[in-house]
């Protein structure tokens, strides 16, 4: 379905209002040639209607010669902003940046946030934005789960397919995504609705089995056969299976960087308006498929960079992998049981 420009503008007005945009604020619209012009226009109009001082920062697109595909999460770390100090200063001057070109997983994003500037990423198609328009209930549910995760010292994941994974926690913070950037220095992503942290360096271990139907990003594929990952001392050491395991092995080996095998963010989905099925209805170039990252009750784990929390792994290869039907325990609390959110009660949506 198509979203008309007026509706997209009204949605941006709701999300920017939730992001505390008003006449006291300056809003920078960050864009490149590949930004969705409808999104740029809607964000600009909405910020103006809210009385903010609005300006645009347009950056020439950045392409690394080894990057493959158009998914903006496929090559992380270096961006169009890398090394462009003048543009970074212009962005740091804003109270809020609406990012329509994707700075995520870049050191520059962290530097900008440290100045107190807020960032809202919005690169999904308008139809996806509309289906997961954020609200304050999303925030309270995600924060309820975060209150448990930020105190935890261990995350364990088991599944009928054979996953048996343990991640000692505490070295890194918990990150929440609820769809709007309402606190100084906060980054958020519309659409979202999930939370995560990172395992203590070199301590995650066990086995993660991708079962049929589990999702691999940025491939934007549903696994059609099982893929087994062995994890030792925080790194994937073996990838077993058939063709799809071979494809994953080949893709990761291509980057010729041992750090691509490091376990990155781990967490679970809390967005009931995100659907496991949605990816099958979109082209691979339709955004980054936040449905897969946010669908209610998933176990989302990832590999590669951990710079956004001060980690030392700045590697370009970032896999986001969403598993269904897992049991996720945070210390002794079962938060997800076979893919259904069971605790804390305040995080449940149904
Ligand atoms: O919203 C996002 C998107 C991608 C990612 O890796 C994390 N969070
Ligand atoms: Fe990720």
PDB file of C-alpha atoms in Angstrom, residues 64-334:
ATOM      1  CA  UNK A  64      33.626   1.204  -0.048  1.00  0.00           C
ATOM      2  CA  UNK A  65      34.909  -0.909  -2.976  1.00  0.00           C
ATOM      3  CA  UNK A  66      34.342  -4.137  -1.033  1.00  0.00           C
ATOM      4  CA  UNK A  67      30.743  -3.306  -0.022  1.00  0.00           C
ATOM      5  CA  UNK A  68      28.115  -5.614  -1.563  1.00  0.00           C
ATOM      6  CA  UNK A  69      24.403  -5.020  -1.916  1.00  0.00           C
ATOM      7  CA  UNK A  70      22.342  -1.925  -1.103  1.00  0.00           C
ATOM      8  CA  UNK A  71      21.334  -2.767   2.469  1.00  0.00           C
ATOM      9  CA  UNK A  72      22.833   0.003   4.557  1.00  0.00           C
ATOM     10  CA  UNK A  73      23.679  -2.380   7.393  1.00  0.00           C
ATOM     11  CA  UNK A  74      25.777  -4.580   5.085  1.00  0.00           C
ATOM     12  CA  UNK A  75      28.875  -2.410   5.356  1.00  0.00           C
ATOM     13  CA  UNK A  76      29.310  -0.719   8.737  1.00  0.00           C
ATOM     14  CA  UNK A  77      31.764   1.715  10.246  1.00  0.00           C
ATOM     15  CA  UNK A  78      32.853   4.086   7.469  1.00  0.00           C
ATOM     16  CA  UNK A  79      30.111   6.389   6.242  1.00  0.00           C
ATOM     17  CA  UNK A  80      29.670   9.504   4.123  1.00  0.00           C
ATOM     18  CA  UNK A  81      30.477  11.462   7.298  1.00  0.00           C
ATOM     19  CA  UNK A  82      33.810   9.780   7.974  1.00  0.00           C
ATOM     20  CA  UNK A  83      36.545  12.430   7.959  1.00  0.00           C
ATOM     21  CA  UNK A  84      34.109  15.251   7.120  1.00  0.00           C
ATOM     22  CA  UNK A  85      34.743  17.332  10.223  1.00  0.00           C
ATOM     23  CA  UNK A  86      32.915  20.415   8.946  1.00  0.00           C
ATOM     24  CA  UNK A  87      29.735  18.411   8.300  1.00  0.00           C
ATOM     25  CA  UNK A  88      30.068  16.687  11.661  1.00  0.00           C
ATOM     26  CA  UNK A  89      30.310  20.053  13.417  1.00  0.00           C
ATOM     27  CA  UNK A  90      27.228  21.244  11.524  1.00  0.00           C
ATOM     28  CA  UNK A  91      25.355  18.168  12.734  1.00  0.00           C
ATOM     29  CA  UNK A  92      26.593  18.462  16.324  1.00  0.00           C
ATOM     30  CA  UNK A  93      25.079  21.958  16.400  1.00  0.00           C
ATOM     31  CA  UNK A  94      21.570  20.478  16.101  1.00  0.00           C
ATOM     32  CA  UNK A  95      19.382  19.413  19.011  1.00  0.00           C
ATOM     33  CA  UNK A  96      17.970  16.562  16.900  1.00  0.00           C
ATOM     34  CA  UNK A  97      19.208  14.947  13.687  1.00  0.00           C
ATOM     35  CA  UNK A  98      16.731  13.047  11.512  1.00  0.00           C
ATOM     36  CA  UNK A  99      19.092  10.586   9.803  1.00  0.00           C
ATOM     37  CA  UNK A 100      17.731   9.452   6.421  1.00  0.00           C
ATOM     38  CA  UNK A 101      21.077   8.093   5.170  1.00  0.00           C
ATOM     39  CA  UNK A 102      22.323   5.817   8.027  1.00  0.00           C
ATOM     40  CA  UNK A 103      25.151   6.644  10.411  1.00  0.00           C
ATOM     41  CA  UNK A 104      24.478   3.605  12.579  1.00  0.00           C
ATOM     42  CA  UNK A 105      27.545   1.657  13.805  1.00  0.00           C
ATOM     43  CA  UNK A 106      29.875   4.558  12.977  1.00  0.00           C
ATOM     44  CA  UNK A 107      32.270   6.155  15.479  1.00  0.00           C
ATOM     45  CA  UNK A 108      31.056   9.539  14.227  1.00  0.00           C
ATOM     46  CA  UNK A 109      27.529   8.759  15.436  1.00  0.00           C
ATOM     47  CA  UNK A 110      28.875   8.136  18.938  1.00  0.00           C
ATOM     48  CA  UNK A 111      30.901  11.365  18.859  1.00  0.00           C
ATOM     49  CA  UNK A 112      27.811  13.357  17.847  1.00  0.00           C
ATOM     50  CA  UNK A 113      25.653  11.755  20.565  1.00  0.00           C
ATOM     51  CA  UNK A 114      28.276  12.583  23.197  1.00  0.00           C
ATOM     52  CA  UNK A 115      27.648  16.299  22.512  1.00  0.00           C
ATOM     53  CA  UNK A 116      24.032  15.799  23.678  1.00  0.00           C
ATOM     54  CA  UNK A 117      22.587  15.889  20.164  1.00  0.00           C
ATOM     55  CA  UNK A 118      19.786  13.344  19.655  1.00  0.00           C
ATOM     56  CA  UNK A 119      19.573  11.195  16.506  1.00  0.00           C
ATOM     57  CA  UNK A 120      16.481   9.568  15.010  1.00  0.00           C
ATOM     58  CA  UNK A 121      17.189   7.117  12.194  1.00  0.00           C
ATOM     59  CA  UNK A 122      14.382   6.813   9.621  1.00  0.00           C
ATOM     60  CA  UNK A 123      15.292   4.862   6.480  1.00  0.00           C
ATOM     61  CA  UNK A 124      12.498   2.288   6.194  1.00  0.00           C
ATOM     62  CA  UNK A 125       9.781   2.669   3.505  1.00  0.00           C
ATOM     63  CA  UNK A 126       6.866   4.903   4.540  1.00  0.00           C
ATOM     64  CA  UNK A 127       4.518   1.895   4.606  1.00  0.00           C
ATOM     65  CA  UNK A 128       6.743   0.230   7.219  1.00  0.00           C
ATOM     66  CA  UNK A 129       7.011   3.478   9.197  1.00  0.00           C
ATOM     67  CA  UNK A 130       3.216   3.691   9.189  1.00  0.00           C
ATOM     68  CA  UNK A 131       2.700   0.108  10.421  1.00  0.00           C
ATOM     69  CA  UNK A 132       5.094   0.645  13.332  1.00  0.00           C
ATOM     70  CA  UNK A 133       4.298   4.241  14.246  1.00  0.00           C
ATOM     71  CA  UNK A 134       5.720   4.440  17.792  1.00  0.00           C
ATOM     72  CA  UNK A 135       3.741   5.312  20.908  1.00  0.00           C
ATOM     73  CA  UNK A 136       4.464   5.792  24.574  1.00  0.00           C
ATOM     74  CA  UNK A 137       3.301   2.257  25.416  1.00  0.00           C
ATOM     75  CA  UNK A 138       6.130   0.925  23.224  1.00  0.00           C
ATOM     76  CA  UNK A 139       8.577   2.961  25.303  1.00  0.00           C
ATOM     77  CA  UNK A 140       7.238   1.795  28.657  1.00  0.00           C
ATOM     78  CA  UNK A 141       7.279  -1.870  27.610  1.00  0.00           C
ATOM     79  CA  UNK A 142      10.833  -1.697  26.294  1.00  0.00           C
ATOM     80  CA  UNK A 143      12.028   0.190  29.392  1.00  0.00           C
ATOM     81  CA  UNK A 144      10.379  -2.420  31.646  1.00  0.00           C
ATOM     82  CA  UNK A 145      12.431  -5.121  29.949  1.00  0.00           C
ATOM     83  CA  UNK A 146      15.560  -2.946  30.068  1.00  0.00           C
ATOM     84  CA  UNK A 147      15.194  -2.581  33.853  1.00  0.00           C
ATOM     85  CA  UNK A 148      15.725  -6.359  34.044  1.00  0.00           C
ATOM     86  CA  UNK A 149      18.464  -6.628  31.417  1.00  0.00           C
ATOM     87  CA  UNK A 150      20.642  -3.811  32.744  1.00  0.00           C
ATOM     88  CA  UNK A 151      21.013  -5.585  36.095  1.00  0.00           C
ATOM     89  CA  UNK A 152      21.687  -9.010  34.579  1.00  0.00           C
ATOM     90  CA  UNK A 153      24.956 -10.901  34.742  1.00  0.00           C
ATOM     91  CA  UNK A 154      24.030 -13.720  32.334  1.00  0.00           C
ATOM     92  CA  UNK A 155      21.835 -14.277  29.285  1.00  0.00           C
ATOM     93  CA  UNK A 156      21.094 -17.855  28.232  1.00  0.00           C
ATOM     94  CA  UNK A 157      19.256 -18.954  25.082  1.00  0.00           C
ATOM     95  CA  UNK A 158      17.894 -22.421  24.343  1.00  0.00           C
ATOM     96  CA  UNK A 159      15.649 -23.655  21.536  1.00  0.00           C
ATOM     97  CA  UNK A 160      13.965 -26.863  20.317  1.00  0.00           C
ATOM     98  CA  UNK A 161      16.375 -26.720  17.341  1.00  0.00           C
ATOM     99  CA  UNK A 162      19.292 -27.187  19.730  1.00  0.00           C
ATOM    100  CA  UNK A 163      20.525 -23.704  20.619  1.00  0.00           C
ATOM    101  CA  UNK A 164      22.338 -23.639  23.949  1.00  0.00           C
ATOM    102  CA  UNK A 165      24.075 -20.278  24.308  1.00  0.00           C
ATOM    103  CA  UNK A 166      25.406 -18.418  27.333  1.00  0.00           C
ATOM    104  CA  UNK A 167      26.584 -14.811  27.457  1.00  0.00           C
ATOM    105  CA  UNK A 168      28.021 -13.299  30.644  1.00  0.00           C
ATOM    106  CA  UNK A 169      26.896  -9.660  30.857  1.00  0.00           C
ATOM    107  CA  UNK A 170      27.814  -6.496  32.697  1.00  0.00           C
ATOM    108  CA  UNK A 171      30.702  -5.030  30.731  1.00  0.00           C
ATOM    109  CA  UNK A 172      28.417  -3.179  28.313  1.00  0.00           C
ATOM    110  CA  UNK A 173      25.254  -1.106  28.698  1.00  0.00           C
ATOM    111  CA  UNK A 174      21.736  -2.076  27.730  1.00  0.00           C
ATOM    112  CA  UNK A 175      20.437  -0.272  24.625  1.00  0.00           C
ATOM    113  CA  UNK A 176      16.742   0.296  24.044  1.00  0.00           C
ATOM    114  CA  UNK A 177      15.010   1.153  20.778  1.00  0.00           C
ATOM    115  CA  UNK A 178      11.415   2.371  21.060  1.00  0.00           C
ATOM    116  CA  UNK A 179      11.117   4.588  17.986  1.00  0.00           C
ATOM    117  CA  UNK A 180      11.813   8.155  19.097  1.00  0.00           C
ATOM    118  CA  UNK A 181      14.750  10.179  20.434  1.00  0.00           C
ATOM    119  CA  UNK A 182      13.415  12.021  23.477  1.00  0.00           C
ATOM    120  CA  UNK A 183      16.431  12.240  25.803  1.00  0.00           C
ATOM    121  CA  UNK A 184      19.665  14.251  25.369  1.00  0.00           C
ATOM    122  CA  UNK A 185      22.300  12.157  23.589  1.00  0.00           C
ATOM    123  CA  UNK A 186      19.799   9.419  22.674  1.00  0.00           C
ATOM    124  CA  UNK A 187      19.889   7.538  19.409  1.00  0.00           C
ATOM    125  CA  UNK A 188      16.754   5.727  18.317  1.00  0.00           C
ATOM    126  CA  UNK A 189      15.295   4.188  15.204  1.00  0.00           C
ATOM    127  CA  UNK A 190      11.784   4.541  13.837  1.00  0.00           C
ATOM    128  CA  UNK A 191      10.596   1.774  13.461  1.00  0.00           C
ATOM    129  CA  UNK A 192      11.852  -0.444  16.249  1.00  0.00           C
ATOM    130  CA  UNK A 193      10.714  -1.807  19.609  1.00  0.00           C
ATOM    131  CA  UNK A 194      13.418  -4.053  21.049  1.00  0.00           C
ATOM    132  CA  UNK A 195      16.399  -4.023  23.405  1.00  0.00           C
ATOM    133  CA  UNK A 196      19.865  -5.500  23.512  1.00  0.00           C
ATOM    134  CA  UNK A 197      23.270  -5.515  25.131  1.00  0.00           C
ATOM    135  CA  UNK A 198      26.637  -7.040  24.264  1.00  0.00           C
ATOM    136  CA  UNK A 199      28.293 -10.085  25.870  1.00  0.00           C
ATOM    137  CA  UNK A 200      31.379  -9.411  27.969  1.00  0.00           C
ATOM    138  CA  UNK A 201      34.360  -9.456  25.630  1.00  0.00           C
ATOM    139  CA  UNK A 202      35.531 -12.970  24.740  1.00  0.00           C
ATOM    140  CA  UNK A 203      33.060 -14.696  27.088  1.00  0.00           C
ATOM    141  CA  UNK A 204      30.001 -15.745  25.025  1.00  0.00           C
ATOM    142  CA  UNK A 205      29.922 -19.480  24.356  1.00  0.00           C
ATOM    143  CA  UNK A 206      27.804 -22.417  23.230  1.00  0.00           C
ATOM    144  CA  UNK A 207      25.784 -23.223  20.137  1.00  0.00           C
ATOM    145  CA  UNK A 208      23.200 -21.208  18.208  1.00  0.00           C
ATOM    146  CA  UNK A 209      21.115 -23.194  15.731  1.00  0.00           C
ATOM    147  CA  UNK A 210      19.290 -21.194  13.060  1.00  0.00           C
ATOM    148  CA  UNK A 211      16.140 -23.179  12.375  1.00  0.00           C
ATOM    149  CA  UNK A 212      14.015 -23.149   9.223  1.00  0.00           C
ATOM    150  CA  UNK A 213      12.339 -19.718   9.042  1.00  0.00           C
ATOM    151  CA  UNK A 214      14.931 -17.853  11.083  1.00  0.00           C
ATOM    152  CA  UNK A 215      16.100 -14.647   9.392  1.00  0.00           C
ATOM    153  CA  UNK A 216      19.546 -13.615   8.217  1.00  0.00           C
ATOM    154  CA  UNK A 217      20.214  -9.911   7.587  1.00  0.00           C
ATOM    155  CA  UNK A 218      21.475  -8.272   5.434  1.00  0.00           C
ATOM    156  CA  UNK A 219      20.810 -11.326   3.223  1.00  0.00           C
ATOM    157  CA  UNK A 220      17.093 -10.723   3.853  1.00  0.00           C
ATOM    158  CA  UNK A 221      16.585 -14.469   3.660  1.00  0.00           C
ATOM    159  CA  UNK A 222      14.579 -16.986   5.679  1.00  0.00           C
ATOM    160  CA  UNK A 223      16.738 -20.020   6.452  1.00  0.00           C
ATOM    161  CA  UNK A 224      15.371 -23.038   4.562  1.00  0.00           C
ATOM    162  CA  UNK A 225      17.642 -25.463   6.414  1.00  0.00           C
ATOM    163  CA  UNK A 226      19.380 -25.470   9.784  1.00  0.00           C
ATOM    164  CA  UNK A 227      22.659 -23.602  10.251  1.00  0.00           C
ATOM    165  CA  UNK A 228      24.661 -24.359  13.394  1.00  0.00           C
ATOM    166  CA  UNK A 229      27.078 -21.777  14.827  1.00  0.00           C
ATOM    167  CA  UNK A 230      29.622 -22.860  17.419  1.00  0.00           C
ATOM    168  CA  UNK A 231      30.699 -20.011  19.666  1.00  0.00           C
ATOM    169  CA  UNK A 232      33.801 -20.079  21.869  1.00  0.00           C
ATOM    170  CA  UNK A 233      35.300 -17.209  23.858  1.00  0.00           C
ATOM    171  CA  UNK A 234      32.982 -14.667  22.226  1.00  0.00           C
ATOM    172  CA  UNK A 235      33.627 -15.680  18.618  1.00  0.00           C
ATOM    173  CA  UNK A 236      31.898 -17.910  16.079  1.00  0.00           C
ATOM    174  CA  UNK A 237      34.415 -20.689  15.503  1.00  0.00           C
ATOM    175  CA  UNK A 238      32.477 -23.039  13.216  1.00  0.00           C
ATOM    176  CA  UNK A 239      29.464 -22.714  10.903  1.00  0.00           C
ATOM    177  CA  UNK A 240      27.891 -26.070  10.012  1.00  0.00           C
ATOM    178  CA  UNK A 241      25.078 -26.950   7.622  1.00  0.00           C
ATOM    179  CA  UNK A 242      24.341 -27.198   3.941  1.00  0.00           C
ATOM    180  CA  UNK A 243      24.275 -24.599   1.199  1.00  0.00           C
ATOM    181  CA  UNK A 244      23.120 -21.759   3.454  1.00  0.00           C
ATOM    182  CA  UNK A 245      25.887 -22.418   5.962  1.00  0.00           C
ATOM    183  CA  UNK A 246      28.362 -22.393   3.077  1.00  0.00           C
ATOM    184  CA  UNK A 247      26.902 -19.098   1.843  1.00  0.00           C
ATOM    185  CA  UNK A 248      27.234 -17.532   5.319  1.00  0.00           C
ATOM    186  CA  UNK A 249      30.807 -18.864   5.693  1.00  0.00           C
ATOM    187  CA  UNK A 250      31.786 -17.542   2.276  1.00  0.00           C
ATOM    188  CA  UNK A 251      30.208 -14.135   2.883  1.00  0.00           C
ATOM    189  CA  UNK A 252      31.948 -13.641   6.237  1.00  0.00           C
ATOM    190  CA  UNK A 253      35.292 -14.980   4.943  1.00  0.00           C
ATOM    191  CA  UNK A 254      35.130 -12.402   2.102  1.00  0.00           C
ATOM    192  CA  UNK A 255      35.863  -9.571   4.574  1.00  0.00           C
ATOM    193  CA  UNK A 256      39.184 -11.203   5.457  1.00  0.00           C
ATOM    194  CA  UNK A 257      38.882  -9.909   9.032  1.00  0.00           C
ATOM    195  CA  UNK A 258      38.837 -12.239  12.088  1.00  0.00           C
ATOM    196  CA  UNK A 259      36.751  -9.681  13.969  1.00  0.00           C
ATOM    197  CA  UNK A 260      33.686 -10.320  11.804  1.00  0.00           C
ATOM    198  CA  UNK A 261      33.118 -13.500  13.881  1.00  0.00           C
ATOM    199  CA  UNK A 262      32.758 -11.636  17.165  1.00  0.00           C
ATOM    200  CA  UNK A 263      29.321 -11.811  18.795  1.00  0.00           C
ATOM    201  CA  UNK A 264      27.814  -8.300  18.783  1.00  0.00           C
ATOM    202  CA  UNK A 265      24.454  -7.128  20.186  1.00  0.00           C
ATOM    203  CA  UNK A 266      22.103  -9.736  21.690  1.00  0.00           C
ATOM    204  CA  UNK A 267      18.536  -9.158  22.801  1.00  0.00           C
ATOM    205  CA  UNK A 268      14.873  -9.734  22.059  1.00  0.00           C
ATOM    206  CA  UNK A 269      11.967  -8.218  20.125  1.00  0.00           C
ATOM    207  CA  UNK A 270       9.061  -6.436  21.789  1.00  0.00           C
ATOM    208  CA  UNK A 271       7.209  -4.901  18.824  1.00  0.00           C
ATOM    209  CA  UNK A 272       3.835  -6.628  18.259  1.00  0.00           C
ATOM    210  CA  UNK A 273       3.243  -4.555  15.077  1.00  0.00           C
ATOM    211  CA  UNK A 274       6.455  -5.998  13.555  1.00  0.00           C
ATOM    212  CA  UNK A 275       5.791  -9.201  11.659  1.00  0.00           C
ATOM    213  CA  UNK A 276       8.015 -12.207  10.976  1.00  0.00           C
ATOM    214  CA  UNK A 277       6.273 -12.538   7.607  1.00  0.00           C
ATOM    215  CA  UNK A 278       6.832  -8.935   6.457  1.00  0.00           C
ATOM    216  CA  UNK A 279      10.286  -9.503   4.947  1.00  0.00           C
ATOM    217  CA  UNK A 280       8.772 -11.908   2.443  1.00  0.00           C
ATOM    218  CA  UNK A 281       6.567  -9.122   1.101  1.00  0.00           C
ATOM    219  CA  UNK A 282       9.342  -6.605   0.467  1.00  0.00           C
ATOM    220  CA  UNK A 283      12.146  -6.352  -2.066  1.00  0.00           C
ATOM    221  CA  UNK A 284      15.678  -6.682  -0.751  1.00  0.00           C
ATOM    222  CA  UNK A 285      16.272  -2.984  -1.417  1.00  0.00           C
ATOM    223  CA  UNK A 286      13.230  -1.857   0.587  1.00  0.00           C
ATOM    224  CA  UNK A 287      15.118  -0.545   3.623  1.00  0.00           C
ATOM    225  CA  UNK A 288      16.841  -2.771   6.211  1.00  0.00           C
ATOM    226  CA  UNK A 289      13.873  -4.908   7.346  1.00  0.00           C
ATOM    227  CA  UNK A 290      13.255  -3.758  10.893  1.00  0.00           C
ATOM    228  CA  UNK A 291      10.364  -6.223  11.114  1.00  0.00           C
ATOM    229  CA  UNK A 292      12.960  -8.965  11.443  1.00  0.00           C
ATOM    230  CA  UNK A 293      14.849  -7.184  14.236  1.00  0.00           C
ATOM    231  CA  UNK A 294      11.796  -6.157  16.239  1.00  0.00           C
ATOM    232  CA  UNK A 295       9.161  -8.891  15.918  1.00  0.00           C
ATOM    233  CA  UNK A 296       7.677  -9.783  19.260  1.00  0.00           C
ATOM    234  CA  UNK A 297       9.501 -12.597  21.063  1.00  0.00           C
ATOM    235  CA  UNK A 298      12.424 -13.020  18.685  1.00  0.00           C
ATOM    236  CA  UNK A 299      15.972 -13.635  19.877  1.00  0.00           C
ATOM    237  CA  UNK A 300      18.047 -11.158  17.880  1.00  0.00           C
ATOM    238  CA  UNK A 301      21.783 -11.694  17.871  1.00  0.00           C
ATOM    239  CA  UNK A 302      24.437 -10.177  15.677  1.00  0.00           C
ATOM    240  CA  UNK A 303      28.092 -10.448  14.723  1.00  0.00           C
ATOM    241  CA  UNK A 304      30.824  -7.908  14.048  1.00  0.00           C
ATOM    242  CA  UNK A 305      31.178  -4.308  15.254  1.00  0.00           C
ATOM    243  CA  UNK A 306      30.815  -3.222  18.873  1.00  0.00           C
ATOM    244  CA  UNK A 307      32.214   0.325  18.571  1.00  0.00           C
ATOM    245  CA  UNK A 308      28.902   1.942  19.508  1.00  0.00           C
ATOM    246  CA  UNK A 309      29.453   0.921  23.102  1.00  0.00           C
ATOM    247  CA  UNK A 310      33.170   1.609  23.199  1.00  0.00           C
ATOM    248  CA  UNK A 311      34.177  -1.884  22.080  1.00  0.00           C
ATOM    249  CA  UNK A 312      37.302  -2.413  20.042  1.00  0.00           C
ATOM    250  CA  UNK A 313      35.766  -4.228  17.059  1.00  0.00           C
ATOM    251  CA  UNK A 314      35.330  -1.804  14.148  1.00  0.00           C
ATOM    252  CA  UNK A 315      34.672  -4.326  11.408  1.00  0.00           C
ATOM    253  CA  UNK A 316      32.441  -3.634   8.400  1.00  0.00           C
ATOM    254  CA  UNK A 317      30.617  -6.989   8.311  1.00  0.00           C
ATOM    255  CA  UNK A 318      27.498  -6.899  10.476  1.00  0.00           C
ATOM    256  CA  UNK A 319      25.069  -9.824  10.482  1.00  0.00           C
ATOM    257  CA  UNK A 320      21.750  -9.416  12.303  1.00  0.00           C
ATOM    258  CA  UNK A 321      20.113 -12.817  12.845  1.00  0.00           C
ATOM    259  CA  UNK A 322      16.612 -13.266  14.282  1.00  0.00           C
ATOM    260  CA  UNK A 323      15.610 -16.622  15.772  1.00  0.00           C
ATOM    261  CA  UNK A 324      12.058 -17.729  16.549  1.00  0.00           C
ATOM    262  CA  UNK A 325      10.786 -20.025  19.292  1.00  0.00           C
ATOM    263  CA  UNK A 326      13.698 -19.556  21.705  1.00  0.00           C
ATOM    264  CA  UNK A 327      13.717 -19.623  25.503  1.00  0.00           C
ATOM    265  CA  UNK A 328      15.621 -16.547  26.683  1.00  0.00           C
ATOM    266  CA  UNK A 329      16.646 -16.281  30.330  1.00  0.00           C
ATOM    267  CA  UNK A 330      18.156 -13.201  31.946  1.00  0.00           C
ATOM    268  CA  UNK A 331      19.864 -14.493  35.076  1.00  0.00           C
ATOM    269  CA  UNK A 332      17.117 -16.770  36.480  1.00  0.00           C
ATOM    270  CA  UNK A 333      14.176 -14.915  34.904  1.00  0.00           C
ATOM    271  CA  UNK A 334      12.634 -16.499  31.792  1.00  0.00           C
TER     272      UNK A 334
END
